[in-house]
Amino acid sequence: MARIGVFGGTFDPIHYGHLAAAVNARHAAGLDRVLLVVANLPWQKEGDRDLTSAVARFGLVREAVVGVAGLEASDIEIIRGGTSYTIDTLVELREKSAEDEYFLIVGADAAAGITSWERCEDLPKFARLVVVNRPGHPKPSNIGEFDSPIFAEIPSLAISSTDIRQRVADGRPLEYLLPPGAVEYIRRNGLYRVGSRLYSE
Ligand code: ATP
Ligand code: MG
């Protein structure tokens, strides 16, 4: 029986905030491994803006976790296709490996909205909740049916994918906000530049 962290995100792109959250959640909850689950179509972001293709976002995550023990890029939601709901992912993981124990990892901003997630009342049947602090977002007061969450503390990292995309558009530096392999992937594929081929599909 393994203890598996499920850390979902759009990861457009992945950055050190995500990675610090993942490794510290792994430590705080005593997890064997953490899956960084790349959303295919994040329902919360539909219609907001053009997303980078899921394949490119997965490529970024794969680059970012190279050589880091216990972190794995997961394309389970990309393979399933369609709109990505965490509950479907937890059901699928449990079907594949029923003996494992699952932990749903969220930053404080995501935790604050968890009661609006698809079939949120079912989530606690599949996973315990692990909450990671994020600057500007208090500890969540309403986590629905979940038992008391495990808190994973990280130094406040005011890094966001939104800021990184804006930096590319403005020609500002990306270094030290995300791993060098991910910076290189963005440059090589011309991501986040206006008119980028991979910016949307
Ligand atoms: P965007 O700006 O596009 O919304 P983001 O940086 O918020 O991107 P997401 O892919 O939306 O990244 O977030 C995925 C998960 O990572 C969420 O649970 C979110 O709370 C968490 N997270 C993102 N950035 C941080 C951070 N700097 N510190 C802690 N948790 C974070
Ligand atoms: Mg976000």
mmCIF file with all atom_site columns, C-alpha atoms and ligand atoms in Angstrom, residues 7-13 15-18 21 45 49 105-111 117 132-135 154-163 165, ligand 1:
data_model
loop_
_atom_site.group_PDB
_atom_site.id
_atom_site.type_symbol
_atom_site.label_atom_id
_atom_site.label_alt_id
_atom_site.label_comp_id
_atom_site.label_asym_id
_atom_site.label_entity_id
_atom_site.label_seq_id
_atom_site.pdbx_PDB_ins_code
_atom_site.Cartn_x
_atom_site.Cartn_y
_atom_site.Cartn_z
_atom_site.occupancy
_atom_site.B_iso_or_equiv
_atom_site.pdbx_formal_charge
_atom_site.auth_seq_id
_atom_site.auth_comp_id
_atom_site.auth_asym_id
_atom_site.auth_atom_id
_atom_site.pdbx_PDB_model_num
ATOM   1  C CA  . PHE A 1 7   ? -1.669  17.642 -7.049  1.00 0.00 ? 7   PHE A CA  1
ATOM   2  C CA  . GLY A 1 8   ? -3.699  18.980 -9.944  1.00 0.00 ? 8   GLY A CA  1
ATOM   3  C CA  . GLY A 1 9   ? -3.145  22.165 -11.852 1.00 0.00 ? 9   GLY A CA  1
ATOM   4  C CA  . THR A 1 10  ? -3.169  23.876 -15.190 1.00 0.00 ? 10  THR A CA  1
ATOM   5  C CA  . PHE A 1 11  ? 0.601   24.287 -14.853 1.00 0.00 ? 11  PHE A CA  1
ATOM   6  C CA  . ASP A 1 12  ? 0.701   26.925 -17.591 1.00 0.00 ? 12  ASP A CA  1
ATOM   7  C CA  . PRO A 1 13  ? 3.606   26.944 -16.855 1.00 0.00 ? 13  PRO A CA  1
ATOM   8  C CA  . HIS A 1 15  ? 6.947   27.081 -11.394 1.00 0.00 ? 15  HIS A CA  1
ATOM   9  C CA  . TYR A 1 16  ? 8.826   26.817 -8.095  1.00 0.00 ? 16  TYR A CA  1
ATOM   10 C CA  . GLY A 1 17  ? 5.652   27.603 -6.111  1.00 0.00 ? 17  GLY A CA  1
ATOM   11 C CA  . HIS A 1 18  ? 4.115   24.370 -7.418  1.00 0.00 ? 18  HIS A CA  1
ATOM   12 C CA  . ALA A 1 21  ? 4.235   22.844 -2.565  1.00 0.00 ? 21  ALA A CA  1
ATOM   13 C CA  . LYS A 1 45  ? -10.474 28.388 -16.500 1.00 0.00 ? 45  LYS A CA  1
ATOM   14 C CA  . ARG A 1 49  ? -8.008  32.866 -22.166 1.00 0.00 ? 49  ARG A CA  1
ATOM   15 C CA  . ILE A 1 105 ? -2.977  18.554 -2.444  1.00 0.00 ? 105 ILE A CA  1
ATOM   16 C CA  . VAL A 1 106 ? -4.178  22.131 -2.963  1.00 0.00 ? 106 VAL A CA  1
ATOM   17 C CA  . GLY A 1 107 ? -2.787  25.623 -2.446  1.00 0.00 ? 107 GLY A CA  1
ATOM   18 C CA  . ALA A 1 108 ? -4.752  27.889 -0.088  1.00 0.00 ? 108 ALA A CA  1
ATOM   19 C CA  . ASP A 1 109 ? -6.454  29.699 -2.998  1.00 0.00 ? 109 ASP A CA  1
ATOM   20 C CA  . ALA A 1 110 ? -7.680  26.454 -4.515  1.00 0.00 ? 110 ALA A CA  1
ATOM   21 C CA  . ALA A 1 111 ? -8.713  25.145 -1.073  1.00 0.00 ? 111 ALA A CA  1
ATOM   22 C CA  . TRP A 1 117 ? -15.811 21.661 -7.249  1.00 0.00 ? 117 TRP A CA  1
ATOM   23 C CA  . VAL A 1 132 ? -0.245  24.428 1.253   1.00 0.00 ? 132 VAL A CA  1
ATOM   24 C CA  . ASN A 1 133 ? -0.017  28.129 2.170   1.00 0.00 ? 133 ASN A CA  1
ATOM   25 C CA  . ARG A 1 134 ? 0.000   30.696 -0.611  1.00 0.00 ? 134 ARG A CA  1
ATOM   26 C CA  . PRO A 1 135 ? 0.659   34.414 -0.100  1.00 0.00 ? 135 PRO A CA  1
ATOM   27 C CA  . ILE A 1 154 ? 6.428   26.555 2.629   1.00 0.00 ? 154 ILE A CA  1
ATOM   28 C CA  . PRO A 1 155 ? 8.214   29.923 2.606   1.00 0.00 ? 155 PRO A CA  1
ATOM   29 C CA  . SER A 1 156 ? 5.726   32.317 0.985   1.00 0.00 ? 156 SER A CA  1
ATOM   30 C CA  . LEU A 1 157 ? 6.416   32.213 -2.734  1.00 0.00 ? 157 LEU A CA  1
ATOM   31 C CA  . ALA A 1 158 ? 4.531   34.914 -4.615  1.00 0.00 ? 158 ALA A CA  1
ATOM   32 C CA  . ILE A 1 159 ? 5.075   33.192 -7.941  1.00 0.00 ? 159 ILE A CA  1
ATOM   33 C CA  . SER A 1 160 ? 2.204   32.569 -10.331 1.00 0.00 ? 160 SER A CA  1
ATOM   34 C CA  . SER A 1 161 ? 1.852   31.187 -13.842 1.00 0.00 ? 161 SER A CA  1
ATOM   35 C CA  . THR A 1 162 ? -0.049  34.357 -14.760 1.00 0.00 ? 162 THR A CA  1
ATOM   36 C CA  . ASP A 1 163 ? 2.986   36.475 -13.867 1.00 0.00 ? 163 ASP A CA  1
ATOM   37 C CA  . ARG A 1 165 ? 3.206   34.371 -18.933 1.00 0.00 ? 165 ARG A CA  1
HETATM 38 P P1  . ATP B 2 .   ? -2.537  30.857 -12.801 1.00 0.00 ? 1   ATP B P1  1
HETATM 39 O O1  . ATP B 2 .   ? -1.893  32.158 -12.413 1.00 0.00 ? 1   ATP B O1  1
HETATM 40 O O2  . ATP B 2 .   ? -2.581  30.605 -14.272 1.00 0.00 ? 1   ATP B O2  1
HETATM 41 O O3  . ATP B 2 .   ? -3.870  30.597 -12.107 1.00 0.00 ? 1   ATP B O3  1
HETATM 42 P P2  . ATP B 2 .   ? -1.128  29.361 -10.768 1.00 0.00 ? 1   ATP B P2  1
HETATM 43 O O4  . ATP B 2 .   ? 0.250   29.861 -10.512 1.00 0.00 ? 1   ATP B O4  1
HETATM 44 O O5  . ATP B 2 .   ? -2.211  29.772 -9.806  1.00 0.00 ? 1   ATP B O5  1
HETATM 45 O O6  . ATP B 2 .   ? -1.544  29.705 -12.259 1.00 0.00 ? 1   ATP B O6  1
HETATM 46 P P3  . ATP B 2 .   ? -2.325  26.774 -11.025 1.00 0.00 ? 1   ATP B P3  1
HETATM 47 O O7  . ATP B 2 .   ? -1.961  25.794 -12.077 1.00 0.00 ? 1   ATP B O7  1
HETATM 48 O O8  . ATP B 2 .   ? -3.581  27.570 -11.164 1.00 0.00 ? 1   ATP B O8  1
HETATM 49 O O9  . ATP B 2 .   ? -1.068  27.779 -10.850 1.00 0.00 ? 1   ATP B O9  1
HETATM 50 O O10 . ATP B 2 .   ? -2.340  26.081 -9.577  1.00 0.00 ? 1   ATP B O10 1
HETATM 51 C C1  . ATP B 2 .   ? -2.247  24.707 -9.357  1.00 0.00 ? 1   ATP B C1  1
HETATM 52 C C2  . ATP B 2 .   ? -2.165  24.454 -7.860  1.00 0.00 ? 1   ATP B C2  1
HETATM 53 O O11 . ATP B 2 .   ? -0.935  24.997 -7.339  1.00 0.00 ? 1   ATP B O11 1
HETATM 54 C C3  . ATP B 2 .   ? -3.280  25.114 -7.035  1.00 0.00 ? 1   ATP B C3  1
HETATM 55 O O12 . ATP B 2 .   ? -3.647  24.222 -5.984  1.00 0.00 ? 1   ATP B O12 1
HETATM 56 C C4  . ATP B 2 .   ? -2.604  26.352 -6.454  1.00 0.00 ? 1   ATP B C4  1
HETATM 57 O O13 . ATP B 2 .   ? -3.193  26.756 -5.243  1.00 0.00 ? 1   ATP B O13 1
HETATM 58 C C5  . ATP B 2 .   ? -1.183  25.859 -6.236  1.00 0.00 ? 1   ATP B C5  1
HETATM 59 N N1  . ATP B 2 .   ? -0.177  26.935 -6.297  1.00 0.00 ? 1   ATP B N1  1
HETATM 60 C C6  . ATP B 2 .   ? 0.152   27.662 -7.383  1.00 0.00 ? 1   ATP B C6  1
HETATM 61 N N2  . ATP B 2 .   ? 1.111   28.570 -7.098  1.00 0.00 ? 1   ATP B N2  1
HETATM 62 C C7  . ATP B 2 .   ? 1.401   28.415 -5.791  1.00 0.00 ? 1   ATP B C7  1
HETATM 63 C C8  . ATP B 2 .   ? 2.303   29.102 -4.884  1.00 0.00 ? 1   ATP B C8  1
HETATM 64 N N3  . ATP B 2 .   ? 3.080   30.106 -5.318  1.00 0.00 ? 1   ATP B N3  1
HETATM 65 N N4  . ATP B 2 .   ? 2.343   28.691 -3.586  1.00 0.00 ? 1   ATP B N4  1
HETATM 66 C C9  . ATP B 2 .   ? 1.526   27.678 -3.170  1.00 0.00 ? 1   ATP B C9  1
HETATM 67 N N5  . ATP B 2 .   ? 0.653   26.999 -3.965  1.00 0.00 ? 1   ATP B N5  1
HETATM 68 C C10 . ATP B 2 .   ? 0.581   27.361 -5.259  1.00 0.00 ? 1   ATP B C10 1
#
